[in-house]
PDB file of C-alpha atoms in Angstrom:
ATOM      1  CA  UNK J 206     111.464  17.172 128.034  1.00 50.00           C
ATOM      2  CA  UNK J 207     108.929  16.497 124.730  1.00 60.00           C
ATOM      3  CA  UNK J 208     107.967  18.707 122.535  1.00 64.00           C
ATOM      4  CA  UNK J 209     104.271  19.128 122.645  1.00 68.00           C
ATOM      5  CA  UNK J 210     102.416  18.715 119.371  1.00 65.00           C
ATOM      6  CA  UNK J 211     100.698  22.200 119.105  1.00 60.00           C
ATOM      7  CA  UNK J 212     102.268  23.414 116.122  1.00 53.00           C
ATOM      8  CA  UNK J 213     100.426  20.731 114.046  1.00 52.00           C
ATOM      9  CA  UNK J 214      97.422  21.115 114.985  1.00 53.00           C
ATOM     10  CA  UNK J 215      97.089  24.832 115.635  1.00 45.00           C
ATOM     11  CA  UNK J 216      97.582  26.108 111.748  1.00 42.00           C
ATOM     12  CA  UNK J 217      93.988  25.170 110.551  1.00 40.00           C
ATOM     13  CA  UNK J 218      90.502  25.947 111.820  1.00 37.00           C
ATOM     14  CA  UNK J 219      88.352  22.650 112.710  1.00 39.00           C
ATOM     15  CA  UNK J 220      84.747  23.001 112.756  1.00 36.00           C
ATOM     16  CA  UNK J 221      83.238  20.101 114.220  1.00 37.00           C
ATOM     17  CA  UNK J 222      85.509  19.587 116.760  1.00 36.00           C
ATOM     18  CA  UNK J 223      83.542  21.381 119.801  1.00 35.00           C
ATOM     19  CA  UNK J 224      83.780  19.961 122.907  1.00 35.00           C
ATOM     20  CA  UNK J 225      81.207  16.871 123.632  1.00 33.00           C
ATOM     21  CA  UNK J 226      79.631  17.188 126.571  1.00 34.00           C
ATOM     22  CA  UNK J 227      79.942  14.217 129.359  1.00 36.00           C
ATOM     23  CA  UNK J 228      78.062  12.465 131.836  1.00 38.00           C
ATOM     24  CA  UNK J 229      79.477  11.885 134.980  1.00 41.00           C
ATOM     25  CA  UNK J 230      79.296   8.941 137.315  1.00 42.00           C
ATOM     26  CA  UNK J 231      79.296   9.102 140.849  1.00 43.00           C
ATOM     27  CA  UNK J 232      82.497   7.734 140.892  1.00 43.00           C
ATOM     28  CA  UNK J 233      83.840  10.223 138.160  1.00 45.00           C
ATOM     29  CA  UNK J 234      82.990  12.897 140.786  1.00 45.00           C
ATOM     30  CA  UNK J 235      84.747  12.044 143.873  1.00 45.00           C
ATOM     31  CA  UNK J 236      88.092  11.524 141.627  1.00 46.00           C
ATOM     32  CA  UNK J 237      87.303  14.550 140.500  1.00 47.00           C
ATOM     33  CA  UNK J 238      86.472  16.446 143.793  1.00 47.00           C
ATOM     34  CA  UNK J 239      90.184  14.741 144.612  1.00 45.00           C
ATOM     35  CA  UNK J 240      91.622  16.713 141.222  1.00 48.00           C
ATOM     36  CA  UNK J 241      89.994  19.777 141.808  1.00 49.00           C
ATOM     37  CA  UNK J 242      92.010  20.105 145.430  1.00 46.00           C
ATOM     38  CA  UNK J 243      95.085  19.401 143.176  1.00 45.00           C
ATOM     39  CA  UNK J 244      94.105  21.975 140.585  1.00 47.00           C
ATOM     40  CA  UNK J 245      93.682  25.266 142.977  1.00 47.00           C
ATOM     41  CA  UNK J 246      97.278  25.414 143.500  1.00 45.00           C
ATOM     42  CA  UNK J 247      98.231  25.085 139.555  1.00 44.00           C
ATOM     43  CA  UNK J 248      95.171  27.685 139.102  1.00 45.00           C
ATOM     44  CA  UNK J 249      95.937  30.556 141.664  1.00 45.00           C
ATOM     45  CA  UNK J 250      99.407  30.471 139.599  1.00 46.00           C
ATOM     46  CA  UNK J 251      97.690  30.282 135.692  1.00 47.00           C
ATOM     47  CA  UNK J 252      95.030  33.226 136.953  1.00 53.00           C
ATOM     48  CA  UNK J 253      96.674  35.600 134.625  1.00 75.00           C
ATOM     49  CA  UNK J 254      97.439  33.911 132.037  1.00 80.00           C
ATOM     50  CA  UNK J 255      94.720  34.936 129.551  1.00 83.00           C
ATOM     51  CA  UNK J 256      96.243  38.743 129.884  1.00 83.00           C
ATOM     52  CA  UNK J 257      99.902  37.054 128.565  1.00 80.00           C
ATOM     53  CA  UNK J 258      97.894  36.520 125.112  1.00 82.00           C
ATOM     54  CA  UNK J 259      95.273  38.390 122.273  1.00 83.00           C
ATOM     55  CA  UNK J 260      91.926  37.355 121.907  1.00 87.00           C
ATOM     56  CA  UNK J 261      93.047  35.938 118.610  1.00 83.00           C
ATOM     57  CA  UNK J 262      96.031  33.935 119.780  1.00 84.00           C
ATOM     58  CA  UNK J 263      94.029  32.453 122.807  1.00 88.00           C
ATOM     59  CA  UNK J 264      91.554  31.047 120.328  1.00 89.00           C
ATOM     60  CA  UNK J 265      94.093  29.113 118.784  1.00 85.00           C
ATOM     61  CA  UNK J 266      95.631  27.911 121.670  1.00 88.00           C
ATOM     62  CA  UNK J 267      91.946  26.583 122.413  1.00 92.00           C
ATOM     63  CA  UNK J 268      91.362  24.893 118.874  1.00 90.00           C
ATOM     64  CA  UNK J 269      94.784  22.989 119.449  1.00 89.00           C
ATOM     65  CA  UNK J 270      93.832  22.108 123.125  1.00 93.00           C
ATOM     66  CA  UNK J 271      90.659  20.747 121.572  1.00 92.00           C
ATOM     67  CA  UNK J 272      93.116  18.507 119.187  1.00 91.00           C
ATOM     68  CA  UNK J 273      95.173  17.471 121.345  1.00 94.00           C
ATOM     69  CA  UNK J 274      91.893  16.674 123.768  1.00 95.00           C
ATOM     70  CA  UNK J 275      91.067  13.766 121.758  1.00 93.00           C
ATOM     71  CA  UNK J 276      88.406  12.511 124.001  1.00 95.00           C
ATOM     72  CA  UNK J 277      86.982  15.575 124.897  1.00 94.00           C
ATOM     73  CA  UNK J 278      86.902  15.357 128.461  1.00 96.00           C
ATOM     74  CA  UNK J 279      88.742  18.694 129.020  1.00 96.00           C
ATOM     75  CA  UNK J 280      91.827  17.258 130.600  1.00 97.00           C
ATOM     76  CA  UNK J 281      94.895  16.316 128.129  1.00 96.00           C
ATOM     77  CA  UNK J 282      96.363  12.790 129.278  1.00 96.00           C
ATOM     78  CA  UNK J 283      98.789  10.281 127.848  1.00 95.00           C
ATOM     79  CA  UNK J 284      96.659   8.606 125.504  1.00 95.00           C
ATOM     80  CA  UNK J 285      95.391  11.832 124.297  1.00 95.00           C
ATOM     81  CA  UNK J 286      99.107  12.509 123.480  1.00 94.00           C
ATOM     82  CA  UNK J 287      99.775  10.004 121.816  1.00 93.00           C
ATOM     83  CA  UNK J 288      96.709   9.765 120.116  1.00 92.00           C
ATOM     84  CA  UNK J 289      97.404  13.231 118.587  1.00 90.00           C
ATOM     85  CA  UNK J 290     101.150  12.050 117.846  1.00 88.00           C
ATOM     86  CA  UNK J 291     100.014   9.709 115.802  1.00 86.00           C
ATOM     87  CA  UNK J 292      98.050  11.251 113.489  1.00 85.00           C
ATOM     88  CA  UNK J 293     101.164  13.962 113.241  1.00 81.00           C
ATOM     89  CA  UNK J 294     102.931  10.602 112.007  1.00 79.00           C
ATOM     90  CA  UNK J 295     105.347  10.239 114.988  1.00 83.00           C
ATOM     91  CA  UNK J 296     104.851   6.610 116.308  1.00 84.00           C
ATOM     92  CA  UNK J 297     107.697   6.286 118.157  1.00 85.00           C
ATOM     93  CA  UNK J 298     106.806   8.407 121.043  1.00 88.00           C
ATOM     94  CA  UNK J 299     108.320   7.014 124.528  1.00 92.00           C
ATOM     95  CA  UNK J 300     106.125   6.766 127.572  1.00 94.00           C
ATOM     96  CA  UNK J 301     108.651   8.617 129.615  1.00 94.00           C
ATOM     97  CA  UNK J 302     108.760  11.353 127.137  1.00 92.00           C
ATOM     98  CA  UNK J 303     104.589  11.374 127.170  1.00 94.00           C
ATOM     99  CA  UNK J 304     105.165  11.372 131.035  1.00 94.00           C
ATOM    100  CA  UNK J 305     107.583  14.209 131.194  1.00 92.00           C
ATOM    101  CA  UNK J 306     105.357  16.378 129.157  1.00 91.00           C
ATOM    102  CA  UNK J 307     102.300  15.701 131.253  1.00 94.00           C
ATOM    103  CA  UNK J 308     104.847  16.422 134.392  1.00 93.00           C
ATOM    104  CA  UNK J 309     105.297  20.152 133.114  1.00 91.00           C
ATOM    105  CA  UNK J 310     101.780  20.633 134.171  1.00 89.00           C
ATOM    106  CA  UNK J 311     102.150  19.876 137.644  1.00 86.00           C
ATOM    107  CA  UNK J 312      98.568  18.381 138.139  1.00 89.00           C
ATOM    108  CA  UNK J 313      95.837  17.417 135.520  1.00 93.00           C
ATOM    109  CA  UNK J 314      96.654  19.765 132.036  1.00 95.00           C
ATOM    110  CA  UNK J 315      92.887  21.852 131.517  1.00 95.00           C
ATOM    111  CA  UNK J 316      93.100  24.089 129.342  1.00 95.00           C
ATOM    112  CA  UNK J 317      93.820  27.059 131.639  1.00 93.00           C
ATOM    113  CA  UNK J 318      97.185  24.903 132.412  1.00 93.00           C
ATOM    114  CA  UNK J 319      98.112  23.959 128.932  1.00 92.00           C
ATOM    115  CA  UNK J 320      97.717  28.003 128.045  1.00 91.00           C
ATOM    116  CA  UNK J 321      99.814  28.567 131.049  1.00 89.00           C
ATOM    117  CA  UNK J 322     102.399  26.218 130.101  1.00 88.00           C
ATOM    118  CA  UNK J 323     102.714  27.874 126.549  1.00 82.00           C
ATOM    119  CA  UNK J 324     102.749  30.941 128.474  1.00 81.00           C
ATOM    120  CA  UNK J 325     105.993  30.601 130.176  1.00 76.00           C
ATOM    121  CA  UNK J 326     107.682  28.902 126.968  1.00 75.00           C
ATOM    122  CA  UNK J 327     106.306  31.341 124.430  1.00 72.00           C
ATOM    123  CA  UNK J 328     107.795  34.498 126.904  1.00 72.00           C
ATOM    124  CA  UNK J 329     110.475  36.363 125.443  1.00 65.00           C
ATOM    125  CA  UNK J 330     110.644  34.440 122.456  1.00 66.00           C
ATOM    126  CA  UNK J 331     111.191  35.846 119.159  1.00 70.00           C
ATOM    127  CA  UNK J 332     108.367  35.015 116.734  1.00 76.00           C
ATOM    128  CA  UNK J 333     111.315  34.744 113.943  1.00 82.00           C
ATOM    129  CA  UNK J 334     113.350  32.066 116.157  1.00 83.00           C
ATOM    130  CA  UNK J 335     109.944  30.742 116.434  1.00 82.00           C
ATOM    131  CA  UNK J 336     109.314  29.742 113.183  1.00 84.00           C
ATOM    132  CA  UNK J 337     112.517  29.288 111.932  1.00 89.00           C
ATOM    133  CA  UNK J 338     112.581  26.357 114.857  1.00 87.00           C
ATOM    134  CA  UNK J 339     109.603  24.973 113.114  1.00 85.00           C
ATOM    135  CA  UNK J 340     111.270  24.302 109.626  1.00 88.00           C
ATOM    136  CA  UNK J 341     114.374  22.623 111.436  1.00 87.00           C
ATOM    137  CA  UNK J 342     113.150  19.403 111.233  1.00 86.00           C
ATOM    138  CA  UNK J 343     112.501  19.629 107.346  1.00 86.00           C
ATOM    139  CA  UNK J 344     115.821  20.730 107.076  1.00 89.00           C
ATOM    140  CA  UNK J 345     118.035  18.262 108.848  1.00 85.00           C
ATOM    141  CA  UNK J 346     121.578  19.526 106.777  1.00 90.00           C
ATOM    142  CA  UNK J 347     120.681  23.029 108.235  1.00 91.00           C
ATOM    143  CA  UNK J 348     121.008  24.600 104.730  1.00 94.00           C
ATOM    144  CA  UNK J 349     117.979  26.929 105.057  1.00 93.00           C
ATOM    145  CA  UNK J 350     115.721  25.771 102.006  1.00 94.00           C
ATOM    146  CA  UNK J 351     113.438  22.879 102.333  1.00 94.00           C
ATOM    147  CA  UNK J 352     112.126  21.384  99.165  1.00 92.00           C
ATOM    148  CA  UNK J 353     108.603  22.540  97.508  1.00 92.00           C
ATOM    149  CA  UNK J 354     107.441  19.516  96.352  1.00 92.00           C
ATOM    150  CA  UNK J 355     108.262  17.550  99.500  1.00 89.00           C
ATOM    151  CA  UNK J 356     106.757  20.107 101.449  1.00 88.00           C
ATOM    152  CA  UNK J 357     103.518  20.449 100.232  1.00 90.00           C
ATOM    153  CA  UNK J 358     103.184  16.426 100.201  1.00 88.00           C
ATOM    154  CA  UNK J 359     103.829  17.042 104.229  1.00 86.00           C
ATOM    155  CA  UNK J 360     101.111  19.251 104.367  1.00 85.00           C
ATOM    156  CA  UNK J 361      98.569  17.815 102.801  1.00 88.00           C
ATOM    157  CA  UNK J 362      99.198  14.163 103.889  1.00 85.00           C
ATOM    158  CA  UNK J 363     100.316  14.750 107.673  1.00 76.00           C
ATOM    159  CA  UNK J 364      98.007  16.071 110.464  1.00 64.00           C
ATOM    160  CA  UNK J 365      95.476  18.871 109.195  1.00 70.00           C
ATOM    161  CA  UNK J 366      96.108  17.584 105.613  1.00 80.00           C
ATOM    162  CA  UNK J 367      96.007  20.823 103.691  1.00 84.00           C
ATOM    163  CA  UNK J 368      94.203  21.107 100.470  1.00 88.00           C
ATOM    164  CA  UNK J 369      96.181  22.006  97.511  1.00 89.00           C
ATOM    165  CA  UNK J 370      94.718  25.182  97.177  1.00 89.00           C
ATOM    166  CA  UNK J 371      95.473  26.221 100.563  1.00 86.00           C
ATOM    167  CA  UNK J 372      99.297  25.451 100.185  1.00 87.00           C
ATOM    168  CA  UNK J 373      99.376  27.149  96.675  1.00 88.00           C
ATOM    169  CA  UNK J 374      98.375  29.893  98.578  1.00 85.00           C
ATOM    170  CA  UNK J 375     101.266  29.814 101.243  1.00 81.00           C
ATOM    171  CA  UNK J 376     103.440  29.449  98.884  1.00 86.00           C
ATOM    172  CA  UNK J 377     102.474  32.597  96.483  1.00 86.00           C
ATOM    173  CA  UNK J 378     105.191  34.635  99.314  1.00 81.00           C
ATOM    174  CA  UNK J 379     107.514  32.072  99.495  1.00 88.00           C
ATOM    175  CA  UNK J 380     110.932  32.725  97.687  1.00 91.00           C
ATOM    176  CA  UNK J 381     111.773  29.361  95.570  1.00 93.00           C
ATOM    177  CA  UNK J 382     114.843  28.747  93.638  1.00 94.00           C
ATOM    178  CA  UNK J 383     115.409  27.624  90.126  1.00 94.00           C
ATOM    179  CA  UNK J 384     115.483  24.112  91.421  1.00 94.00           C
ATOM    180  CA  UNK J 385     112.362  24.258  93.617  1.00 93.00           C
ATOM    181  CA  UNK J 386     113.880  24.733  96.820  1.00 94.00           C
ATOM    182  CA  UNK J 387     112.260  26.941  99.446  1.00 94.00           C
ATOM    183  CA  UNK J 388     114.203  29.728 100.914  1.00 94.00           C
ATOM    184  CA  UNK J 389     112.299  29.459 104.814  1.00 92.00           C
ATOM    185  CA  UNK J 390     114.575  31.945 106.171  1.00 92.00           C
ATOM    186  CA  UNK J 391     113.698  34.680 103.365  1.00 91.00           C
ATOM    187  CA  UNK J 392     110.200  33.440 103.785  1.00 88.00           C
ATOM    188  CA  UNK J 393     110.872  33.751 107.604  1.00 87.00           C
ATOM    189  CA  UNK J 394     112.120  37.498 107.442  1.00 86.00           C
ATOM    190  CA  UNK J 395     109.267  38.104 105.257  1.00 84.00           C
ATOM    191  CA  UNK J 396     105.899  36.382 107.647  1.00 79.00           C
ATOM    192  CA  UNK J 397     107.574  38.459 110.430  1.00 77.00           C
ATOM    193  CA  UNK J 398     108.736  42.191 109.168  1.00 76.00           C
ATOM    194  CA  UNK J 399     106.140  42.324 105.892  1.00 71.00           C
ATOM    195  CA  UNK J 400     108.798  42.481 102.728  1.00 64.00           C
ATOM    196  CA  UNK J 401     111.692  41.274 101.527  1.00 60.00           C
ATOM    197  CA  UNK J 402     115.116  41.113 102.770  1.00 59.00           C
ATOM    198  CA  UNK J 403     117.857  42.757 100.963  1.00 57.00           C
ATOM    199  CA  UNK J 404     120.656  40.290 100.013  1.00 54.00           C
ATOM    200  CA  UNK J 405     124.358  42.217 101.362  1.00 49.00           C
TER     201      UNK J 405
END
């Protein structure tokens, strides 16, 4: 199963990326009078969905949808995948990996899906697990500190492309060591309870 590239496109606000609206054919419409049967069965199950999340959090969830919708026809499909892969930097994507995300959806991914399919994997979840899974992959020896300088080149060079500024600014709670080494798990404990841990 892939891992679905929300969490870099979700951290930033992008203005000018509302959907555009299409013009259909008349053979767009019978495929999509054929979808539409295949969609009432995902939808009946997604119905409550918007009630799993805040206003705030389903917002998001629609700016990344809209990212990951790269040609804006309100359906996310392989291309669109790995369209949005590659401007994460992740080339390498398999097919079968593309396919067995897209599978998760059971039918065309609309938004209402994709939300859905978050849903279910976001349940339970801890919010620090959460983003302590997201500095894994910066942090292959598992030590817990990723490197400053490193970082920040990641984030403004990959994906949203952070401005300087903006990462100076994430970094202002971020314990770093003497050598310049960020502390994520500190910096974990302190997005997600509001202050510092104590060291034992």
């Amino acid at each position: 199963m892939g891992v679905w590239p929300i969490r870099g496109v979700v951290h930033k606000t992008h203005p000018g990326i509302a959907p555009q609206p299409r013009v259909h054919s008349q053979s767009d419409m019978a495929s999509k009078k054929a979808s539409n049967k295949r969609q009432r069965g995902a939808q009946k199950s997604c119905s409550n969905v918007f009630s799993m999340f805040e206003q705030s959090q389903i917002q998001e969830f629609k700016e990344a949808f809209g990212c990951i919708d790269q040609d804006r026809d309100g359906v996310i499909k392989k291309q669109d995948l790995k369209e949005t892969y590659a401007q994460l930097g992740k080339l390498n994507v398999q097919d079968e990996e593309l396919e067995a995300m897209l599978s998760e959806g059971k039918g065309p991914i609309n938004f209402t899906v994709f939300l859905s399919l978050f849903g279910e994997k976001l349940n339970g979840t801890d919010p620090e697990d959460t983003i302590l899974a997201a500095f894994k992959p910066f942090d292959p020896n598992g030590t817990g500190f990723v490197n400053k300088d490193e970082f920040k080149r990641l984030l403004m060079n990959q994906a949203d492309k952070f401005t300087a500024e903006e990462v100076d600014q994430a970094f202002a709670l971020a314990p770093i060591d003497p050598t310049g080494n960020i502390d994520y798990k500190q910096l974990c404990y302190i997005i997600t309870h509001g202050d510092e841990k104590e060291e034992s």
